mmCIF file of C-alpha atoms and ligand atoms in Angstrom:
data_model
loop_
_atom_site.group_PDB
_atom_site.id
_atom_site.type_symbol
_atom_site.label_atom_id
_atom_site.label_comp_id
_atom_site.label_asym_id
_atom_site.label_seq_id
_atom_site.Cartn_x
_atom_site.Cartn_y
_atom_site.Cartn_z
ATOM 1 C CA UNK A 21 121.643 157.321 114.760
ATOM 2 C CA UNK A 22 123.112 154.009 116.219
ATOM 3 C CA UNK A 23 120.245 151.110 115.573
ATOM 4 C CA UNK A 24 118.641 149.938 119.104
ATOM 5 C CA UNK A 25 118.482 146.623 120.019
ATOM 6 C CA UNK A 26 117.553 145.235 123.239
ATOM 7 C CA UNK A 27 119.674 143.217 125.389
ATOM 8 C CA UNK A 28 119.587 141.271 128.632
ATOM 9 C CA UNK A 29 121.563 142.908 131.623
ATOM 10 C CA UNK A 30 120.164 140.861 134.290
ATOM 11 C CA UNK A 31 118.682 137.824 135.569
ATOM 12 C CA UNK A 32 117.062 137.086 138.735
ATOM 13 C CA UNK A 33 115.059 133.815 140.414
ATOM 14 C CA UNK A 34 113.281 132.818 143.514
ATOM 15 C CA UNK A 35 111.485 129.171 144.451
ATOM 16 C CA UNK A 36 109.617 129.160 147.495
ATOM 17 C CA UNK A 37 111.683 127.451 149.933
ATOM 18 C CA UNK A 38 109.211 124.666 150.531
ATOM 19 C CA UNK A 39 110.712 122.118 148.195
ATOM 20 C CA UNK A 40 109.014 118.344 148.192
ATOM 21 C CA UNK A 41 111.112 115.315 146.713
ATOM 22 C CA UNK A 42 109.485 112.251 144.245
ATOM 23 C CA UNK A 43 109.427 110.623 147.255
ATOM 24 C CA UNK A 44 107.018 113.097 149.156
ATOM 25 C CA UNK A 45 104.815 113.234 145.919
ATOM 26 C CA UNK A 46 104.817 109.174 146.290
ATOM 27 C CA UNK A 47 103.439 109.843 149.944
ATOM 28 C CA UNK A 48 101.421 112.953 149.050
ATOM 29 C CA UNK A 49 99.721 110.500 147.014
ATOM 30 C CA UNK A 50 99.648 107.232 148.741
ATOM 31 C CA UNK A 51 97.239 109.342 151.139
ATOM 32 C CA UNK A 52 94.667 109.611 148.266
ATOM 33 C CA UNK A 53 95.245 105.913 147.558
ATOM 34 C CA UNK A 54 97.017 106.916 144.364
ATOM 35 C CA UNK A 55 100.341 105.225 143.447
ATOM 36 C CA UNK A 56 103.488 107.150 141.940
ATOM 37 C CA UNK A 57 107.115 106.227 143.057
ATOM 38 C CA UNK A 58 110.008 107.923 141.731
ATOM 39 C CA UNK A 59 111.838 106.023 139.321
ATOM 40 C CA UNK A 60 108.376 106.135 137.288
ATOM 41 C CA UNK A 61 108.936 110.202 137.637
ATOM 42 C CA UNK A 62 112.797 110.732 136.928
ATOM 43 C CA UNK A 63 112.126 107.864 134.020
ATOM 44 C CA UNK A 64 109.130 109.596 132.093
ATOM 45 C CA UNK A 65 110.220 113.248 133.165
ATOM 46 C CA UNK A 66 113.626 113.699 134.699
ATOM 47 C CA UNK A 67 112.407 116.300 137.631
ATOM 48 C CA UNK A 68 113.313 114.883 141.186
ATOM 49 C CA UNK A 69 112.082 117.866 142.647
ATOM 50 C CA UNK A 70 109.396 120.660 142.571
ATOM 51 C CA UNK A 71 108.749 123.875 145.002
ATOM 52 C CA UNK A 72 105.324 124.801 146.639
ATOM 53 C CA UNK A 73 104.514 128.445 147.387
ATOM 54 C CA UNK A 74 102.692 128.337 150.865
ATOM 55 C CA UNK A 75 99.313 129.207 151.651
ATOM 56 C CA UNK A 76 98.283 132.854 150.895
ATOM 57 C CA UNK A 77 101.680 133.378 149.101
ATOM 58 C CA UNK A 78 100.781 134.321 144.928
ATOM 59 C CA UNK A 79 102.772 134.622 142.170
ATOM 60 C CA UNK A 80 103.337 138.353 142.256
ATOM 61 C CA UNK A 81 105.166 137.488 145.946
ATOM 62 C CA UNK A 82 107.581 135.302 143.607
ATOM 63 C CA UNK A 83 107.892 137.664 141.239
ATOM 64 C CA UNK A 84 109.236 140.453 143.624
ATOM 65 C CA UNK A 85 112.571 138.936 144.683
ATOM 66 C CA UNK A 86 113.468 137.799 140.944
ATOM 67 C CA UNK A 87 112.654 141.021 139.811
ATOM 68 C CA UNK A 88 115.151 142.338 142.803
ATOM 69 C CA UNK A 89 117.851 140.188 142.160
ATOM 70 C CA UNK A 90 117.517 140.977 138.586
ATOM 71 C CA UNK A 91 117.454 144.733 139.126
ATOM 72 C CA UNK A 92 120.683 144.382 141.296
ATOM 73 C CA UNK A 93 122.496 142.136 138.352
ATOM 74 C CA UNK A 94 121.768 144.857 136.250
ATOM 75 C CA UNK A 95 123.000 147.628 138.562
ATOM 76 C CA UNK A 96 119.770 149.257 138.185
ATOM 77 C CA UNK A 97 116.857 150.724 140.628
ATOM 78 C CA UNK A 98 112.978 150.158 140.452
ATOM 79 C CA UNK A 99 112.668 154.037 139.403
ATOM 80 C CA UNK A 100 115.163 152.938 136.766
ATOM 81 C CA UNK A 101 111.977 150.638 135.072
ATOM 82 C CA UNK A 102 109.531 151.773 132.322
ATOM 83 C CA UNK A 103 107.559 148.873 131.336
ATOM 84 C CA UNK A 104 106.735 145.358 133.397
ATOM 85 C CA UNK A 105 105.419 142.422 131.750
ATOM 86 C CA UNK A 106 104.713 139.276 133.627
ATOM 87 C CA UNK A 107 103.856 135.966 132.484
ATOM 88 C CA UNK A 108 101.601 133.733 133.880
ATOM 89 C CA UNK A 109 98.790 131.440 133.870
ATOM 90 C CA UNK A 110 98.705 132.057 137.638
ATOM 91 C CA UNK A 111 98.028 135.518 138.147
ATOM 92 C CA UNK A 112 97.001 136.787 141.692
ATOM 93 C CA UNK A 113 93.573 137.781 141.034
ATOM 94 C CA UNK A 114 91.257 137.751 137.998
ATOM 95 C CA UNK A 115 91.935 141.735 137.637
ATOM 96 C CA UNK A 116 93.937 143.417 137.792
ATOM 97 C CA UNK A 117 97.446 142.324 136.442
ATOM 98 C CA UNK A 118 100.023 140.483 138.454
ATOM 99 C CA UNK A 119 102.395 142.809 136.746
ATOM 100 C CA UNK A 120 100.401 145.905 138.150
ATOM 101 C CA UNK A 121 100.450 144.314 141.684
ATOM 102 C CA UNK A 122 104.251 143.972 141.406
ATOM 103 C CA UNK A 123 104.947 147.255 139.988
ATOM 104 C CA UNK A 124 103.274 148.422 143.460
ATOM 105 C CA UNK A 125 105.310 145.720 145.731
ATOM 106 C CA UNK A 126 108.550 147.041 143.511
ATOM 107 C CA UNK A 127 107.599 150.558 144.915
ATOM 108 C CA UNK A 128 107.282 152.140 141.514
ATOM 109 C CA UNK A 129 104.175 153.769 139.956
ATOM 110 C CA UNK A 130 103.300 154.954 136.865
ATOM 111 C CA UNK A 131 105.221 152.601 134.209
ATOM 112 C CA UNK A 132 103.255 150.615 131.775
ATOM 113 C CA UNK A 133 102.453 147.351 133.339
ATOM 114 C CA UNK A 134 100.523 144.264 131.642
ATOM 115 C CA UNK A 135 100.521 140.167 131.776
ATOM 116 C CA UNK A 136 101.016 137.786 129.271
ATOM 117 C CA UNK A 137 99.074 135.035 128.906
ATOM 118 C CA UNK A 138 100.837 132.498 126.609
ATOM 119 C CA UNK A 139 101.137 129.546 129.028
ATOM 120 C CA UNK A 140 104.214 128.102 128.723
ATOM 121 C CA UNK A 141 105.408 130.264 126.309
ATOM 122 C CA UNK A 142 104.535 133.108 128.433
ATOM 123 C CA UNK A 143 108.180 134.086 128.756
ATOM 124 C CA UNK A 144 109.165 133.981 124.959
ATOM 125 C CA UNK A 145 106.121 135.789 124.304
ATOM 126 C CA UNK A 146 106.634 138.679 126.881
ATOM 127 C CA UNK A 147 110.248 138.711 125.922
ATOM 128 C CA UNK A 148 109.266 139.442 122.242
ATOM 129 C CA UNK A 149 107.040 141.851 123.252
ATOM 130 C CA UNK A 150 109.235 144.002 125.019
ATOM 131 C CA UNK A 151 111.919 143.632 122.479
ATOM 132 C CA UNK A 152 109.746 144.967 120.136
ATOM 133 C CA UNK A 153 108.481 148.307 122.397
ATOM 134 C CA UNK A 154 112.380 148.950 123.037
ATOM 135 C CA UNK A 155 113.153 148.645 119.417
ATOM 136 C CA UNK A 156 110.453 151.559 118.821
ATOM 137 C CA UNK A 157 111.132 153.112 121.405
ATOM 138 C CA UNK A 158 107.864 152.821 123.928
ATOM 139 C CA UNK A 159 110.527 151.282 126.837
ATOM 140 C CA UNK A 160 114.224 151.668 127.569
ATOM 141 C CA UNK A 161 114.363 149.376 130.550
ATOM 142 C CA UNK A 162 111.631 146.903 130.618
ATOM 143 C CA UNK A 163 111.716 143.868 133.429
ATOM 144 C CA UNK A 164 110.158 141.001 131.909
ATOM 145 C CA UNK A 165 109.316 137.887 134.435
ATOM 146 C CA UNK A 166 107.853 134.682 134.618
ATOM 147 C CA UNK A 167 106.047 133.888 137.708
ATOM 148 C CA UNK A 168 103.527 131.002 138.758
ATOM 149 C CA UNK A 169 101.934 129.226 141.543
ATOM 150 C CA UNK A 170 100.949 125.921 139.472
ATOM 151 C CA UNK A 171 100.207 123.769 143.085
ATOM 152 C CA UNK A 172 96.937 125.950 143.059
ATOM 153 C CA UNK A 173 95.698 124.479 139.780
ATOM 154 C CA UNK A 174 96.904 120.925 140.257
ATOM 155 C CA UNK A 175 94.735 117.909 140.606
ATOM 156 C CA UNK A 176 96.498 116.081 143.235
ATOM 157 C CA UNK A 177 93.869 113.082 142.337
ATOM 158 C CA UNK A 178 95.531 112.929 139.232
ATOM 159 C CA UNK A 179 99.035 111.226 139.363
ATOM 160 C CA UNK A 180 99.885 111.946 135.743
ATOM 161 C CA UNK A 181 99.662 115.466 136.039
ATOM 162 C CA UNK A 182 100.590 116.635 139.744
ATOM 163 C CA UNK A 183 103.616 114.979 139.754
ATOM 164 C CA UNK A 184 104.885 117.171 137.120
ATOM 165 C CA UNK A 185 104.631 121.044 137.812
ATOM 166 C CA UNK A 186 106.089 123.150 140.655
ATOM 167 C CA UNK A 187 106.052 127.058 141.162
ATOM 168 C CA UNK A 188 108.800 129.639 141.016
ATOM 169 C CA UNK A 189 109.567 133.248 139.322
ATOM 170 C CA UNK A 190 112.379 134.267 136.735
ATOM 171 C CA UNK A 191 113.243 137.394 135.871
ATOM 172 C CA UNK A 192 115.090 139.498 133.395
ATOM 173 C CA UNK A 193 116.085 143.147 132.797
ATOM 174 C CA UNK A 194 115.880 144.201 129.294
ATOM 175 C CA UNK A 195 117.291 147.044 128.352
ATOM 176 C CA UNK A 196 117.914 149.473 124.925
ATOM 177 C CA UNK A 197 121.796 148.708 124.114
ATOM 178 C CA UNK A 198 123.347 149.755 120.884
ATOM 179 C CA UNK A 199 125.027 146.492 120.704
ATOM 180 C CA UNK A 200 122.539 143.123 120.079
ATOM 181 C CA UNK A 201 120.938 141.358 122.073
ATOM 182 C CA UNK A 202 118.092 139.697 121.083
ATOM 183 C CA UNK A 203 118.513 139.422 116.802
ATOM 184 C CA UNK A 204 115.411 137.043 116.416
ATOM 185 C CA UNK A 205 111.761 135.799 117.608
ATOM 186 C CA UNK A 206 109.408 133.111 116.310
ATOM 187 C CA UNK A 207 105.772 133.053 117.890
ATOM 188 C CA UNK A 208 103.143 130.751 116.713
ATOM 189 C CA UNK A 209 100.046 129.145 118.325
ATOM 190 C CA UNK A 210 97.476 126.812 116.838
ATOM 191 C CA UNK A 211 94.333 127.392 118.920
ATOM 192 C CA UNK A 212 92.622 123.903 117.539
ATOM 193 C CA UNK A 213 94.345 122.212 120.196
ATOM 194 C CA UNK A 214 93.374 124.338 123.370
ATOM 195 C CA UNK A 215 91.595 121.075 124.965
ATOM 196 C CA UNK A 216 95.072 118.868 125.178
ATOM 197 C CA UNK A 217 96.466 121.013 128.048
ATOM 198 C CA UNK A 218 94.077 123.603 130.062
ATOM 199 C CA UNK A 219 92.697 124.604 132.938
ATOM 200 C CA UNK A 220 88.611 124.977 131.662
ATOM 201 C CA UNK A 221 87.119 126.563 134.451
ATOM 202 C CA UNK A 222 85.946 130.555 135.032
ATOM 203 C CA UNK A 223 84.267 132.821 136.621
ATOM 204 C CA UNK A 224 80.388 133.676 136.507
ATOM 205 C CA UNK A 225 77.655 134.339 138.577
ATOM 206 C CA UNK A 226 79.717 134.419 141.589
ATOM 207 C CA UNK A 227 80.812 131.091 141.110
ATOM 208 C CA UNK A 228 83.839 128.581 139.208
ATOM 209 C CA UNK A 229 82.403 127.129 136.710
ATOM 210 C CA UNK A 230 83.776 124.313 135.402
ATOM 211 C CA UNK A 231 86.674 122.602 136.844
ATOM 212 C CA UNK A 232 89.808 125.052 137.739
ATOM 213 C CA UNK A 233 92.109 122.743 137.843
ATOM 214 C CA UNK A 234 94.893 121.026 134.968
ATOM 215 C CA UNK A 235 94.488 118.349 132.411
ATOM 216 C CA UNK A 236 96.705 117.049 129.948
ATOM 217 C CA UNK A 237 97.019 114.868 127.307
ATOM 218 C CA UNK A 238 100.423 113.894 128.082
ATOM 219 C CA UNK A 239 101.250 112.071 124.686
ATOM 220 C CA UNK A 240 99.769 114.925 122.502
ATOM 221 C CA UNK A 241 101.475 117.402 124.317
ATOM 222 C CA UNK A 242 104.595 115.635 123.932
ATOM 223 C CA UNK A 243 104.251 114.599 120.058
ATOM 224 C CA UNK A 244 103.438 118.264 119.002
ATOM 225 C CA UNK A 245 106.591 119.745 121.334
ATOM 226 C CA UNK A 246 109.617 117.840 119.417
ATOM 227 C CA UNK A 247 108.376 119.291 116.683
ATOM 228 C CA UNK A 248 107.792 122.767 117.089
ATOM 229 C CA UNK A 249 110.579 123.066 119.114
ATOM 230 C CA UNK A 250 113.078 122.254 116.275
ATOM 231 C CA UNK A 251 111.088 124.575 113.894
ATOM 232 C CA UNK A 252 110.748 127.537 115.969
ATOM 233 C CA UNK A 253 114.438 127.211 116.882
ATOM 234 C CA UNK A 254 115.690 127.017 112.883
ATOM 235 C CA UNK A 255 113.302 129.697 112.195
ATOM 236 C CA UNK A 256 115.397 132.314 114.431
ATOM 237 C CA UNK A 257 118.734 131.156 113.312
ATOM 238 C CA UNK A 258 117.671 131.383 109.926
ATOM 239 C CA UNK A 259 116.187 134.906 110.295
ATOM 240 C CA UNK A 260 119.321 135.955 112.398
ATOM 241 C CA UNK A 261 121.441 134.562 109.674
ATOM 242 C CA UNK A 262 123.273 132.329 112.289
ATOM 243 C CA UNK A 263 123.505 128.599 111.528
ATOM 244 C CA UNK A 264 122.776 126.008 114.569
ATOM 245 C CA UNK A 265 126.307 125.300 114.818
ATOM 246 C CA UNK A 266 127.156 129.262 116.354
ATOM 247 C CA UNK A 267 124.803 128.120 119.429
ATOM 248 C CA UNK A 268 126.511 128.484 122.419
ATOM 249 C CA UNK A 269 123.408 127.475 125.056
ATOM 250 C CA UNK A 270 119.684 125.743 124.020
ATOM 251 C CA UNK A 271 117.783 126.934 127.548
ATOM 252 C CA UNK A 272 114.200 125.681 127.050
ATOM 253 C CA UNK A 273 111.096 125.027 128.709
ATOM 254 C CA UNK A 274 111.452 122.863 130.982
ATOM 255 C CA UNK A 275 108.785 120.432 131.110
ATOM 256 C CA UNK A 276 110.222 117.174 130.121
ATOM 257 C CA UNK A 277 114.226 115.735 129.944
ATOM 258 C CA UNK A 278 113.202 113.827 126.569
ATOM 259 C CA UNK A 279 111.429 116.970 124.775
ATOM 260 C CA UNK A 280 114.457 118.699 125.661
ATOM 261 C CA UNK A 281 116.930 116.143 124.990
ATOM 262 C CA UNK A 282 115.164 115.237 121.431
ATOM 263 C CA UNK A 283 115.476 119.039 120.194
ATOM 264 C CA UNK A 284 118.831 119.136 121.391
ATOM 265 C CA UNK A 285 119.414 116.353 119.009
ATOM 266 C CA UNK A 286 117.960 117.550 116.341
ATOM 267 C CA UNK A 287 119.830 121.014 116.636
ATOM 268 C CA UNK A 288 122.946 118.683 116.573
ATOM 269 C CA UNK A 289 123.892 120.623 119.839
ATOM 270 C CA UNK A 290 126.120 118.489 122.333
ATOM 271 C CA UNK A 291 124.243 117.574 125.568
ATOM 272 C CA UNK A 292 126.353 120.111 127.891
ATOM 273 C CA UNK A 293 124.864 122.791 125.710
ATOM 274 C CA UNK A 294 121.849 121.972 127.153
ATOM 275 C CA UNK A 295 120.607 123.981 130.404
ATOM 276 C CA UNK A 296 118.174 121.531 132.088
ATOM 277 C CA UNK A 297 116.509 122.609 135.462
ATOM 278 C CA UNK A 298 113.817 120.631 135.554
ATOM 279 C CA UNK A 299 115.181 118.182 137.540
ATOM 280 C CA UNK A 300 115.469 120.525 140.386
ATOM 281 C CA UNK A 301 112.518 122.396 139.462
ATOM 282 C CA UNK A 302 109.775 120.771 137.700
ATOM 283 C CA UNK A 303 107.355 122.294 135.401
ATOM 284 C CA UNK A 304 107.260 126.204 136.561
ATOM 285 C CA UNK A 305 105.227 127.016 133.198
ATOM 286 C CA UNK A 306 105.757 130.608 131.928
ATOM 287 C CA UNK A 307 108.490 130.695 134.960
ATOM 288 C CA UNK A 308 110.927 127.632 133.637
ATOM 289 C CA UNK A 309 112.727 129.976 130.977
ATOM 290 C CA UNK A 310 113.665 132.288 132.963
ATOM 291 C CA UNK A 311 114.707 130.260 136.173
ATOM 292 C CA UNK A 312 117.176 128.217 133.808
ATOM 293 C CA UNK A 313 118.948 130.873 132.454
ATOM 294 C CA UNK A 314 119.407 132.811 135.923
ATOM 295 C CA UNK A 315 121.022 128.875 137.182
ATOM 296 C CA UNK A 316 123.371 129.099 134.034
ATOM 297 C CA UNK A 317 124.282 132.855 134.103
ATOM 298 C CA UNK A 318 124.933 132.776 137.513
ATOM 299 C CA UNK A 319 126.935 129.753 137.751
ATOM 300 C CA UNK A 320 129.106 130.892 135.269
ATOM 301 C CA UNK A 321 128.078 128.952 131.897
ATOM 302 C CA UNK A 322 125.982 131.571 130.221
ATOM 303 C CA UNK A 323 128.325 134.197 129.445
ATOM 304 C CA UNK A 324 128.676 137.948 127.726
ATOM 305 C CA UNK A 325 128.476 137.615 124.228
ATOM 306 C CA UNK A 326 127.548 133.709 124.260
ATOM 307 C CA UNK A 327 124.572 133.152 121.627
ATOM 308 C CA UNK A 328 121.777 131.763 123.729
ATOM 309 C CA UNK A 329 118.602 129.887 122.193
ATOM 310 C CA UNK A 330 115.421 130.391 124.431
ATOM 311 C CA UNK A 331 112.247 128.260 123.678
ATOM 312 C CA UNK A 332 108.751 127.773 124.938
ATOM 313 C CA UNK A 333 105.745 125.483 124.304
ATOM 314 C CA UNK A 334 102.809 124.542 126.137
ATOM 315 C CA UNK A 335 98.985 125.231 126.524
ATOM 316 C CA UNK A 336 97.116 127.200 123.840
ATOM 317 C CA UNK A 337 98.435 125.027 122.229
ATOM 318 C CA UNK A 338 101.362 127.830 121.944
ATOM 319 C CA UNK A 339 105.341 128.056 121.060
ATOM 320 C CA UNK A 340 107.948 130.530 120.116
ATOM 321 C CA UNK A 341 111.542 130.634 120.211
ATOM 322 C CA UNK A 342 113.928 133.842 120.972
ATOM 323 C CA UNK A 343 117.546 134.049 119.964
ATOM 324 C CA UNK A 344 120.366 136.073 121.290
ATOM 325 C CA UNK A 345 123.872 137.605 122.025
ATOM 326 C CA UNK A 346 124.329 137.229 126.333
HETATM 327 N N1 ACO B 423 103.179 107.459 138.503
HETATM 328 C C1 ACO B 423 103.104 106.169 138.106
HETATM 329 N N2 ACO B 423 102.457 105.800 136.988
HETATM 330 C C2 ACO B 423 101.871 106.761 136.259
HETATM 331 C C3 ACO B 423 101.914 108.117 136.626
HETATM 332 C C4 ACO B 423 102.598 108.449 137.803
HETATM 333 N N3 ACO B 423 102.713 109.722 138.252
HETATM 334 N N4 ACO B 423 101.246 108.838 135.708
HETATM 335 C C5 ACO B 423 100.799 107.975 134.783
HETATM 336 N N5 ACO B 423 101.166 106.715 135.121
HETATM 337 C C6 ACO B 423 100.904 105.475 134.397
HETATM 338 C C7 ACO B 423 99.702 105.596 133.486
HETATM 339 O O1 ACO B 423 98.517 105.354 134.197
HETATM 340 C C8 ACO B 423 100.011 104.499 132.473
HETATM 341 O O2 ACO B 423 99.665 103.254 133.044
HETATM 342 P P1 ACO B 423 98.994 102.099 132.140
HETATM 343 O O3 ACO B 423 100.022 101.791 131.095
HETATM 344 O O4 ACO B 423 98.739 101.021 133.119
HETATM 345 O O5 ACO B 423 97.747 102.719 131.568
HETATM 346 C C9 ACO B 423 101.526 104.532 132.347
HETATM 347 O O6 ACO B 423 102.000 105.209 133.531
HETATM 348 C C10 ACO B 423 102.012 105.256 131.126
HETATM 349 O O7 ACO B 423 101.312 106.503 131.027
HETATM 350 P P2 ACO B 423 101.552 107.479 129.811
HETATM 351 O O8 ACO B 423 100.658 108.667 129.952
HETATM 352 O O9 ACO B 423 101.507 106.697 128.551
HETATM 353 O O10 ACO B 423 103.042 107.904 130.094
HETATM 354 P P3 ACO B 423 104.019 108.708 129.165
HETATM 355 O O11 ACO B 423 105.213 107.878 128.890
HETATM 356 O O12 ACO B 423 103.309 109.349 128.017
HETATM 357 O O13 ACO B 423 104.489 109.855 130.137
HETATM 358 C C11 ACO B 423 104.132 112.199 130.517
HETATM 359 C C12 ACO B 423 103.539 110.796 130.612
HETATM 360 C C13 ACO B 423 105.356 112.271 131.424
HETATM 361 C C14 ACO B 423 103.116 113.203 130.983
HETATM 362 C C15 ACO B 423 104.578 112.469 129.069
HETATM 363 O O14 ACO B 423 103.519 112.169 128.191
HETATM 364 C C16 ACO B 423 104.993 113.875 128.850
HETATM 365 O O15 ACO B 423 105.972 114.326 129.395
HETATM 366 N N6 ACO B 423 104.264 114.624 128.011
HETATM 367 C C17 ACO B 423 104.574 115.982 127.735
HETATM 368 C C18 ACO B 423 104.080 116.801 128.833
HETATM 369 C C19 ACO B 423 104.601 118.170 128.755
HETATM 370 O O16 ACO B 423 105.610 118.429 128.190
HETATM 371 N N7 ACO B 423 103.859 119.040 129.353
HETATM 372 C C20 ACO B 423 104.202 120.342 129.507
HETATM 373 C C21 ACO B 423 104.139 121.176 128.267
HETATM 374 S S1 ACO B 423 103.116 122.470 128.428
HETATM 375 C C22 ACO B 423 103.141 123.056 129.942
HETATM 376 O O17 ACO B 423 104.182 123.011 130.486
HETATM 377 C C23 ACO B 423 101.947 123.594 130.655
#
């Protein structure tokens, strides 16, 4: 019997087309006697741009035409699907799944359906977790997507933090190939520093309690990423064998030019090796992974066979990296 290994045979993506500049953040804010400009942004961050789902519109909604486009990339149909896995810290309702509520709006039933909830990492997390149900056989063609509505959790009193995040959906289908594919994962979280990035709030007695909206602590955030990052990433080529040289494309989360830059650096990878959206996207969370490496497949720069580093970090406090063949 040939060994099974997952692969990647489409991508997919879809912002909401109501995209807002540093300079409507700057007015956004001004409003609420809060000041921001956007050299301060594009200095700190690098994003000059975020997109806003409208009213009403939830991350399931984004999720569908990613998942669409993805399906088409891969030449495959909805019926074609037997496991969905969304990521998100968004999710339309508090039950049931986003992923179940897309499964419907795909038209399908009947396929196993679950979230993720990894944060940032949602993405590397999901992808590992289908890799591993196609590699014993519980799925043959999974679609795993990132999808989040972040402008619903934002504090837009709070300039250091709503400047930063924007919503969107990525998608990918992953399918059982004799030929690799993914060849490693790396998953980790540390749950002693939930409090430096989370939304606290929940649900009881009818009511939010506690606030349901986003803090950070920017600077802890940041000092824990460079670091993790560069682990997570030698951990997979080590397991897969590969050394950091053979990398072809470093698509990370993209929360932050300088995280990305600095683990770039410390991979020794060259700058144009980097895929960096986040100046056109923001902070899309567990959607930012996939959204990048849509941009670079489909304009060309990701392609078959290159060996593709994927990495997430964020809330939980959570990370993981995933590496594979295109
Ligand atoms: N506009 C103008 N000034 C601002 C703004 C703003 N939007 N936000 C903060 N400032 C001010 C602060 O008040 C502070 O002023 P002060 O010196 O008078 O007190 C000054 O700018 C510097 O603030 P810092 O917080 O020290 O700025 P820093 O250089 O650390 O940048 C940032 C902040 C961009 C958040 C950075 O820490 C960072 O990127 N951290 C990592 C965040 C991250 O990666 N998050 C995502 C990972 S997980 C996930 O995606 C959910």
């Amino acid at each position: 019997m040939k060994p099974v290994f997952s692969r990647i045979t489409g991508t997919g993506s879809f912002l909401p087309p109501r995209r807002l500049s540093n300079h409507d953040m700057a007015t956004m804010l001004a409003e609420r006697g809060l000041e921001t400009s956007d050299e301060w942004i594009v200095e700190r961050t690098g994003i000059r741009f975020r997109h806003f789902a409208a009213d009403g519109v939830n991350a399931s909604d984004l999720a569908l035409p990613a998942c669409q486009a993805a399906l088409a990339a891969a030449g495959r149909q909805a019926e074609d699907v037997d496991l969905i896995i969304v990521a998100t810290s968004t999710p339309d309702m508090v039950f049931p799944s986003t992923a179940t509520l897309l499964q419907n709006k795909l038209g399908v039933h009947g396929c196993a359906a679950f979230d993720v909830q990894a944060v940032c990492s949602g993405f590397v997390y999901a992808l590992t977790v289908a890799d591993a149900m196609i590699k014993t056989g519980g799925a043959s063609c999974a679609l795993v997507v990132g999808a989040e509505v972040f402008s619903r959790i934002l504090d837009f009193n709070d300039r250091t933090t709503c400047v930063l995040f924007g919503d969107g959906a990525g998608a990918v289908v992953l399918e059982a190939s004799a030929e690799p594919g993914i060849l490693a994962s790396d998953l980790h979280a540390d749950g002693r520093h939930s409090d430096i990035l989370c939304t606290p709030g929940t649900v009881a007695g009818g009511q939010v309690v506690g606030s349901p909206l986003l803090r950070m602590d920017g600077q802890a955030v940041f000092k824990l990423a460079v670091g993790v990052l560069e682990q997570a990433a030698r951990n997979v080529l080590e397991r897969a064998g590969r050394p950091p040289e053979s990398l072809h494309w470093l698509v990370p989360h993209q929360a932050n030019i300088r995280i990305m830059m600095a683990t770039a650096k410390k991979l020794k990878l060259a700058p144009d090796r980097l895929v960096a959206t986040v100046a056109e996207h923001g902070n899309t969370s567990a959607a930012s992974v996939p959204l990048a490496l849509d941009v670079a497949v489909r304009d060309g720069r990701i392609r078959r066979g290159d060996s593709v580093m994927l990495e997430g970090v964020g809330g939980g406090f959570t990370w993981g990296a995933v590496l594979l063949d295109f």
